[in-house]
Amino acid sequence: MVDWISLAVPFAYLGILIGSLATFSSLYRARKASKSASLAPWFPPHLQRNIYLSLLHLDQPSPTSEKPITVPDSILKAALLRRATEDIHRIISVRSAKQALSTLLARGSVGDELWQRFLRAEKEMEEELKDVVQEANALAPNWGATIFQSANEMATNAVIRKRVEEMQAQAKVDREWWDRKRETTRTEFMKELDIDDEKVAEKGVDKGTGSSTPASVLRPLNAGGEKGSDEDTVLVESGGPTTPGGTVGKASAKKRKGKK
C-alpha cells in the first residue's frame, strides 16, 4: 500500500519553497521599481517634446471650444525636428558619460544609485528615439530614416554658431586689451626717448664748456700802435705744429722790418 502522507511531504516542501521564492521575487521587483521611480531623472524635463505634444493635441476638440485649432504640418515638422535635435544632444551626452561612469563604478567611486539613474536615462532615450521615428513616419513617409541626419546637421550648426559668437566676443575683449597695452607701451617708450634726449643734451653742454678755443687770430700792431694791413695778418692755429727755431716768429719779424 502506498503511503501518500510520506509522498505529500516533499511536494508540500517544494510548493512552499517555490511560493516563497515567487513572493520574494515579486516583492523585490516592486521595491526596485518603486525605488527607481523615486530616483531623480538624469536629464531635465524635455521641453521640445512637451511643445510638440502640445501642438499635436491642439487638433483634438476641447469641451470649451466648438471646433479644434488646426496646426499646419510645417509647424509640426519643425517642432519634431527641434525635438530630434535635443535628442541628439542627449545621445551624445549619454555616450560620452557611459565609459567614464562604468569605470568609476568598477572602482567603487560612485554608488549603485547613480548607475541606476544612468541606465534608466539610457532606456528612456531608446524609447524616445523610437517614438520620434514613428512620429516622423506619420507626418511624412520615410522621413524617420533621415530625420536624425537633419537633426545632427542642425545640432552641429548650432554648436559652430555658438563657438563663433564666443570667439567674436573674446576677440572684442582682446582688441580692447591690446589697444590699452599698445598705448601704455607707446607712452613708456616716448618717456624713455625724452630721457635719452635730455642726457645727450647734458653731455653736449658739458663738452662745450670744457673745450679749448679751436683757433685764434693774431693781429700784430705796428710801431704807431695802429693795426697792420691785411697782408701783415698771420693766422696761427692753437695746438698746431711749430717749426724748429721759431720759423714763424722770424718770418714775421723780417716782414715788419721790410715795411719800415
mmCIF file of C-alpha atoms in Angstrom:
data_model
loop_
_atom_site.group_PDB
_atom_site.id
_atom_site.type_symbol
_atom_site.label_atom_id
_atom_site.label_comp_id
_atom_site.label_asym_id
_atom_site.label_seq_id
_atom_site.Cartn_x
_atom_site.Cartn_y
_atom_site.Cartn_z
ATOM 1 C CA MET A 1 0.000 0.000 0.000
ATOM 2 C CA VAL A 2 1.314 3.445 -0.954
ATOM 3 C CA ASP A 3 1.998 5.869 1.843
ATOM 4 C CA TRP A 4 0.504 9.115 0.476
ATOM 5 C CA ILE A 5 1.489 11.086 3.510
ATOM 6 C CA SER A 6 5.206 10.424 3.026
ATOM 7 C CA LEU A 7 4.868 11.365 -0.663
ATOM 8 C CA ALA A 8 2.932 14.542 0.057
ATOM 9 C CA VAL A 9 5.564 15.939 2.393
ATOM 10 C CA PRO A 10 8.259 16.532 -0.305
ATOM 11 C CA PHE A 11 5.716 18.031 -2.712
ATOM 12 C CA ALA A 12 4.422 20.295 0.019
ATOM 13 C CA TYR A 13 8.001 21.375 0.770
ATOM 14 C CA LEU A 14 8.658 22.136 -2.906
ATOM 15 C CA GLY A 15 5.412 24.075 -3.183
ATOM 16 C CA ILE A 16 6.187 26.155 -0.133
ATOM 17 C CA LEU A 17 9.738 26.822 -1.399
ATOM 18 C CA ILE A 18 8.590 27.850 -4.878
ATOM 19 C CA GLY A 19 5.811 30.036 -3.451
ATOM 20 C CA SER A 20 8.189 31.805 -1.087
ATOM 21 C CA LEU A 21 10.699 32.421 -3.884
ATOM 22 C CA ALA A 22 7.969 33.803 -6.158
ATOM 23 C CA THR A 23 6.689 36.066 -3.387
ATOM 24 C CA PHE A 24 10.199 37.311 -2.620
ATOM 25 C CA SER A 25 10.896 37.943 -6.316
ATOM 26 C CA SER A 26 7.662 39.884 -6.817
ATOM 27 C CA LEU A 27 8.274 41.975 -3.709
ATOM 28 C CA TYR A 28 11.871 42.639 -4.729
ATOM 29 C CA ARG A 29 10.838 43.746 -8.213
ATOM 30 C CA ALA A 30 8.122 46.008 -6.869
ATOM 31 C CA ARG A 31 10.515 47.557 -4.388
ATOM 32 C CA LYS A 32 13.166 48.034 -7.054
ATOM 33 C CA ALA A 33 10.654 49.606 -9.434
ATOM 34 C CA SER A 34 9.404 51.996 -6.754
ATOM 35 C CA LYS A 35 12.968 52.888 -5.834
ATOM 36 C CA SER A 36 13.852 53.508 -9.467
ATOM 37 C CA ALA A 37 10.777 55.674 -9.894
ATOM 38 C CA SER A 38 11.783 57.748 -6.879
ATOM 39 C CA LEU A 39 15.258 58.445 -8.284
ATOM 40 C CA ALA A 40 15.995 61.882 -9.687
ATOM 41 C CA PRO A 41 15.973 61.983 -13.503
ATOM 42 C CA TRP A 42 19.276 62.117 -15.325
ATOM 43 C CA PHE A 43 18.148 64.849 -17.727
ATOM 44 C CA PRO A 44 15.955 67.888 -17.097
ATOM 45 C CA PRO A 45 12.394 67.950 -18.495
ATOM 46 C CA HIS A 46 12.220 67.544 -22.263
ATOM 47 C CA LEU A 47 10.848 70.940 -23.280
ATOM 48 C CA GLN A 48 10.903 70.298 -27.044
ATOM 49 C CA ARG A 49 8.936 67.076 -26.632
ATOM 50 C CA ASN A 50 6.357 68.822 -24.463
ATOM 51 C CA ILE A 51 5.954 71.562 -27.068
ATOM 52 C CA TYR A 52 5.470 69.026 -29.864
ATOM 53 C CA LEU A 53 2.891 67.061 -27.899
ATOM 54 C CA SER A 54 1.039 70.266 -27.030
ATOM 55 C CA LEU A 55 0.881 71.260 -30.700
ATOM 56 C CA LEU A 56 -0.177 67.753 -31.667
ATOM 57 C CA HIS A 57 -3.031 67.718 -29.174
ATOM 58 C CA LEU A 58 -4.371 71.062 -30.354
ATOM 59 C CA ASP A 59 -6.061 69.243 -33.242
ATOM 60 C CA GLN A 60 -8.316 67.440 -30.809
ATOM 61 C CA PRO A 61 -11.564 69.250 -29.967
ATOM 62 C CA SER A 62 -11.835 70.599 -26.449
ATOM 63 C CA PRO A 63 -15.093 70.932 -24.479
ATOM 64 C CA THR A 64 -14.674 74.712 -24.223
ATOM 65 C CA SER A 65 -14.253 75.342 -27.967
ATOM 66 C CA GLU A 66 -16.701 74.377 -30.716
ATOM 67 C CA LYS A 67 -14.105 73.393 -33.329
ATOM 68 C CA PRO A 68 -10.477 72.364 -32.900
ATOM 69 C CA ILE A 69 -7.491 74.533 -33.814
ATOM 70 C CA THR A 70 -5.745 73.257 -36.929
ATOM 71 C CA VAL A 71 -1.950 73.284 -36.695
ATOM 72 C CA PRO A 72 -0.109 73.285 -40.053
ATOM 73 C CA ASP A 73 2.082 70.315 -40.827
ATOM 74 C CA SER A 74 5.081 72.586 -41.338
ATOM 75 C CA ILE A 75 4.892 73.715 -37.714
ATOM 76 C CA LEU A 76 4.543 70.138 -36.512
ATOM 77 C CA LYS A 77 7.553 69.095 -38.603
ATOM 78 C CA ALA A 78 9.611 71.985 -37.260
ATOM 79 C CA ALA A 79 8.663 71.101 -33.689
ATOM 80 C CA LEU A 80 9.507 67.433 -34.260
ATOM 81 C CA LEU A 81 12.830 68.407 -35.799
ATOM 82 C CA ARG A 82 13.648 70.508 -32.763
ATOM 83 C CA ARG A 83 12.734 67.551 -30.596
ATOM 84 C CA ALA A 84 15.081 65.307 -32.568
ATOM 85 C CA THR A 85 17.868 67.911 -32.260
ATOM 86 C CA GLU A 86 17.523 67.892 -28.489
ATOM 87 C CA ASP A 87 17.616 64.083 -28.580
ATOM 88 C CA ILE A 88 20.902 64.262 -30.492
ATOM 89 C CA HIS A 89 22.431 66.379 -27.721
ATOM 90 C CA ARG A 90 21.226 63.916 -25.086
ATOM 91 C CA ILE A 91 22.501 60.894 -27.002
ATOM 92 C CA ILE A 92 25.956 62.470 -27.240
ATOM 93 C CA SER A 93 25.873 63.189 -23.505
ATOM 94 C CA VAL A 94 24.882 59.602 -22.673
ATOM 95 C CA ARG A 95 27.539 58.048 -24.895
ATOM 96 C CA SER A 96 30.305 60.273 -23.558
ATOM 97 C CA ALA A 97 29.352 59.633 -19.911
ATOM 98 C CA LYS A 98 28.843 55.865 -20.127
ATOM 99 C CA GLN A 99 32.501 54.845 -20.328
ATOM 100 C CA ALA A 100 33.623 57.162 -17.540
ATOM 101 C CA LEU A 101 30.706 56.207 -15.296
ATOM 102 C CA SER A 102 31.288 52.485 -15.767
ATOM 103 C CA THR A 103 34.967 52.939 -14.871
ATOM 104 C CA LEU A 104 34.074 54.862 -11.714
ATOM 105 C CA LEU A 105 31.503 52.229 -10.782
ATOM 106 C CA ALA A 106 34.074 49.446 -11.163
ATOM 107 C CA ARG A 107 36.461 51.331 -8.902
ATOM 108 C CA GLY A 108 33.737 51.945 -6.337
ATOM 109 C CA SER A 109 33.909 55.732 -6.677
ATOM 110 C CA VAL A 110 30.168 56.087 -7.333
ATOM 111 C CA GLY A 111 27.207 54.285 -5.877
ATOM 112 C CA ASP A 112 24.728 51.943 -7.487
ATOM 113 C CA GLU A 113 22.016 54.582 -7.305
ATOM 114 C CA LEU A 114 23.800 56.808 -9.821
ATOM 115 C CA TRP A 115 24.290 53.867 -12.157
ATOM 116 C CA GLN A 116 20.591 53.028 -11.951
ATOM 117 C CA ARG A 117 19.725 56.599 -12.853
ATOM 118 C CA PHE A 118 22.006 56.403 -15.861
ATOM 119 C CA LEU A 119 20.551 53.093 -17.042
ATOM 120 C CA ARG A 120 17.049 54.471 -16.757
ATOM 121 C CA ALA A 121 18.036 57.557 -18.762
ATOM 122 C CA GLU A 122 19.578 55.340 -21.436
ATOM 123 C CA LYS A 123 16.424 53.266 -21.662
ATOM 124 C CA GLU A 124 14.272 56.380 -21.880
ATOM 125 C CA MET A 125 16.429 57.687 -24.727
ATOM 126 C CA GLU A 126 15.939 54.461 -26.676
ATOM 127 C CA GLU A 127 12.185 54.759 -26.307
ATOM 128 C CA GLU A 128 12.379 58.427 -27.248
ATOM 129 C CA LEU A 129 14.212 57.658 -30.484
ATOM 130 C CA LYS A 130 11.644 55.047 -31.465
ATOM 131 C CA ASP A 131 8.832 57.492 -30.735
ATOM 132 C CA VAL A 132 10.444 60.221 -32.852
ATOM 133 C CA VAL A 133 10.890 57.847 -35.792
ATOM 134 C CA GLN A 134 7.231 56.791 -35.582
ATOM 135 C CA GLU A 135 6.044 60.401 -35.429
ATOM 136 C CA ALA A 136 8.227 61.337 -38.401
ATOM 137 C CA ASN A 137 6.867 58.496 -40.495
ATOM 138 C CA ALA A 138 3.346 59.556 -39.541
ATOM 139 C CA LEU A 139 3.945 63.121 -40.729
ATOM 140 C CA ALA A 140 5.832 62.232 -43.916
ATOM 141 C CA PRO A 141 6.545 58.827 -45.468
ATOM 142 C CA ASN A 142 10.085 57.521 -44.915
ATOM 143 C CA TRP A 143 11.042 60.683 -43.037
ATOM 144 C CA GLY A 144 12.043 58.644 -40.000
ATOM 145 C CA ALA A 145 15.124 57.340 -41.812
ATOM 146 C CA THR A 146 16.557 60.842 -42.386
ATOM 147 C CA ILE A 147 15.186 62.962 -39.553
ATOM 148 C CA PHE A 148 18.108 62.319 -37.242
ATOM 149 C CA GLN A 149 20.589 63.125 -40.002
ATOM 150 C CA SER A 150 18.963 66.524 -40.433
ATOM 151 C CA ALA A 151 18.827 66.966 -36.666
ATOM 152 C CA ASN A 152 22.540 66.168 -36.413
ATOM 153 C CA GLU A 153 23.347 68.830 -39.001
ATOM 154 C CA MET A 154 21.251 71.352 -37.083
ATOM 155 C CA ALA A 155 22.985 70.463 -33.806
ATOM 156 C CA THR A 156 26.430 70.798 -35.389
ATOM 157 C CA ASN A 157 25.478 74.135 -36.916
ATOM 158 C CA ALA A 158 24.237 75.402 -33.551
ATOM 159 C CA VAL A 159 27.490 74.365 -31.855
ATOM 160 C CA ILE A 160 29.580 76.087 -34.552
ATOM 161 C CA ARG A 161 27.481 79.249 -34.337
ATOM 162 C CA LYS A 162 27.843 79.329 -30.567
ATOM 163 C CA ARG A 163 31.588 78.856 -30.862
ATOM 164 C CA VAL A 164 31.863 81.682 -33.409
ATOM 165 C CA GLU A 165 29.898 84.031 -31.154
ATOM 166 C CA GLU A 166 32.184 83.207 -28.237
ATOM 167 C CA MET A 167 35.255 83.836 -30.392
ATOM 168 C CA GLN A 168 33.869 87.175 -31.606
ATOM 169 C CA ALA A 169 33.127 88.273 -28.048
ATOM 170 C CA GLN A 170 36.597 87.197 -26.945
ATOM 171 C CA ALA A 171 38.153 88.966 -29.938
ATOM 172 C CA LYS A 172 36.478 92.228 -28.896
ATOM 173 C CA VAL A 173 37.847 91.889 -25.362
ATOM 174 C CA ASP A 174 41.320 91.027 -26.676
ATOM 175 C CA ARG A 175 41.205 94.010 -29.043
ATOM 176 C CA GLU A 176 40.427 96.402 -26.189
ATOM 177 C CA TRP A 177 43.222 94.894 -24.108
ATOM 178 C CA TRP A 178 45.671 95.198 -26.984
ATOM 179 C CA ASP A 179 44.765 98.868 -27.568
ATOM 180 C CA ARG A 180 45.355 99.659 -23.909
ATOM 181 C CA LYS A 181 48.622 97.716 -23.943
ATOM 182 C CA ARG A 182 49.835 99.456 -27.089
ATOM 183 C CA GLU A 183 49.014 102.895 -25.706
ATOM 184 C CA THR A 184 50.816 102.122 -22.449
ATOM 185 C CA THR A 185 53.873 100.804 -24.292
ATOM 186 C CA ARG A 186 53.914 103.838 -26.566
ATOM 187 C CA THR A 187 53.761 106.232 -23.600
ATOM 188 C CA GLU A 188 56.611 104.442 -21.822
ATOM 189 C CA PHE A 189 58.695 104.404 -24.985
ATOM 190 C CA MET A 190 58.208 108.149 -25.559
ATOM 191 C CA LYS A 191 59.231 108.829 -21.951
ATOM 192 C CA GLU A 192 62.408 106.797 -22.476
ATOM 193 C CA LEU A 193 63.178 108.766 -25.667
ATOM 194 C CA ASP A 194 62.713 112.078 -23.834
ATOM 195 C CA ILE A 195 65.064 110.946 -21.056
ATOM 196 C CA ASP A 196 67.696 109.871 -23.619
ATOM 197 C CA ASP A 197 67.443 113.246 -25.416
ATOM 198 C CA GLU A 198 67.932 115.103 -22.141
ATOM 199 C CA LYS A 199 71.008 113.017 -21.310
ATOM 200 C CA VAL A 200 72.505 113.667 -24.753
ATOM 201 C CA ALA A 201 71.856 117.424 -24.408
ATOM 202 C CA GLU A 202 73.504 117.497 -20.967
ATOM 203 C CA LYS A 203 76.579 115.673 -22.273
ATOM 204 C CA GLY A 204 76.860 118.134 -25.182
ATOM 205 C CA VAL A 205 76.761 121.134 -22.835
ATOM 206 C CA ASP A 206 79.449 119.605 -20.615
ATOM 207 C CA LYS A 207 81.763 119.017 -23.589
ATOM 208 C CA GLY A 208 81.212 122.565 -24.932
ATOM 209 C CA THR A 209 82.201 124.241 -21.671
ATOM 210 C CA GLY A 210 85.402 122.179 -21.261
ATOM 211 C CA SER A 211 86.794 122.510 -24.831
ATOM 212 C CA SER A 212 89.521 124.975 -25.807
ATOM 213 C CA THR A 213 89.288 127.608 -28.497
ATOM 214 C CA PRO A 214 89.875 125.917 -31.840
ATOM 215 C CA ALA A 215 91.627 128.853 -33.486
ATOM 216 C CA SER A 216 92.989 132.350 -32.637
ATOM 217 C CA VAL A 217 93.539 135.254 -34.874
ATOM 218 C CA LEU A 218 96.675 137.289 -34.252
ATOM 219 C CA ARG A 219 96.560 140.869 -35.461
ATOM 220 C CA PRO A 220 100.035 142.435 -34.792
ATOM 221 C CA LEU A 221 100.197 146.150 -34.163
ATOM 222 C CA ASN A 222 102.751 148.402 -35.940
ATOM 223 C CA ALA A 223 105.064 150.921 -34.227
ATOM 224 C CA GLY A 224 102.384 153.657 -34.185
ATOM 225 C CA GLY A 225 100.042 151.445 -32.292
ATOM 226 C CA GLU A 226 97.730 151.056 -35.304
ATOM 227 C CA LYS A 227 96.541 147.842 -36.794
ATOM 228 C CA GLY A 228 98.505 146.471 -39.693
ATOM 229 C CA SER A 229 97.192 145.764 -43.125
ATOM 230 C CA ASP A 230 95.607 142.539 -44.247
ATOM 231 C CA GLU A 231 98.979 141.361 -45.548
ATOM 232 C CA ASP A 232 100.541 141.752 -42.109
ATOM 233 C CA THR A 233 97.928 139.492 -40.509
ATOM 234 C CA VAL A 234 99.145 135.997 -39.690
ATOM 235 C CA LEU A 235 96.814 133.178 -38.635
ATOM 236 C CA VAL A 236 98.205 130.737 -36.128
ATOM 237 C CA GLU A 237 96.195 127.697 -35.085
ATOM 238 C CA SER A 238 96.480 126.778 -31.465
ATOM 239 C CA GLY A 239 97.974 123.413 -30.857
ATOM 240 C CA GLY A 240 99.364 123.195 -34.385
ATOM 241 C CA PRO A 241 102.868 122.023 -35.270
ATOM 242 C CA THR A 242 105.609 124.528 -34.545
ATOM 243 C CA THR A 243 108.653 124.780 -36.789
ATOM 244 C CA PRO A 244 112.004 124.420 -35.116
ATOM 245 C CA GLY A 245 113.778 127.585 -34.246
ATOM 246 C CA GLY A 246 110.673 129.709 -34.313
ATOM 247 C CA THR A 247 110.392 129.995 -38.080
ATOM 248 C CA VAL A 248 107.022 131.747 -37.912
ATOM 249 C CA GLY A 249 108.324 134.360 -35.498
ATOM 250 C CA LYS A 250 111.423 135.110 -37.616
ATOM 251 C CA ALA A 251 109.411 135.462 -40.805
ATOM 252 C CA SER A 252 107.061 137.884 -39.076
ATOM 253 C CA ALA A 253 109.972 139.979 -37.791
ATOM 254 C CA LYS A 254 111.604 140.174 -41.241
ATOM 255 C CA LYS A 255 108.329 141.246 -42.771
ATOM 256 C CA ARG A 256 107.939 144.062 -40.286
ATOM 257 C CA LYS A 257 111.486 145.362 -40.966
ATOM 258 C CA GLY A 258 110.804 145.414 -44.679
ATOM 259 C CA LYS A 259 107.669 147.511 -44.100
ATOM 260 C CA LYS A 260 109.609 150.079 -42.143
#
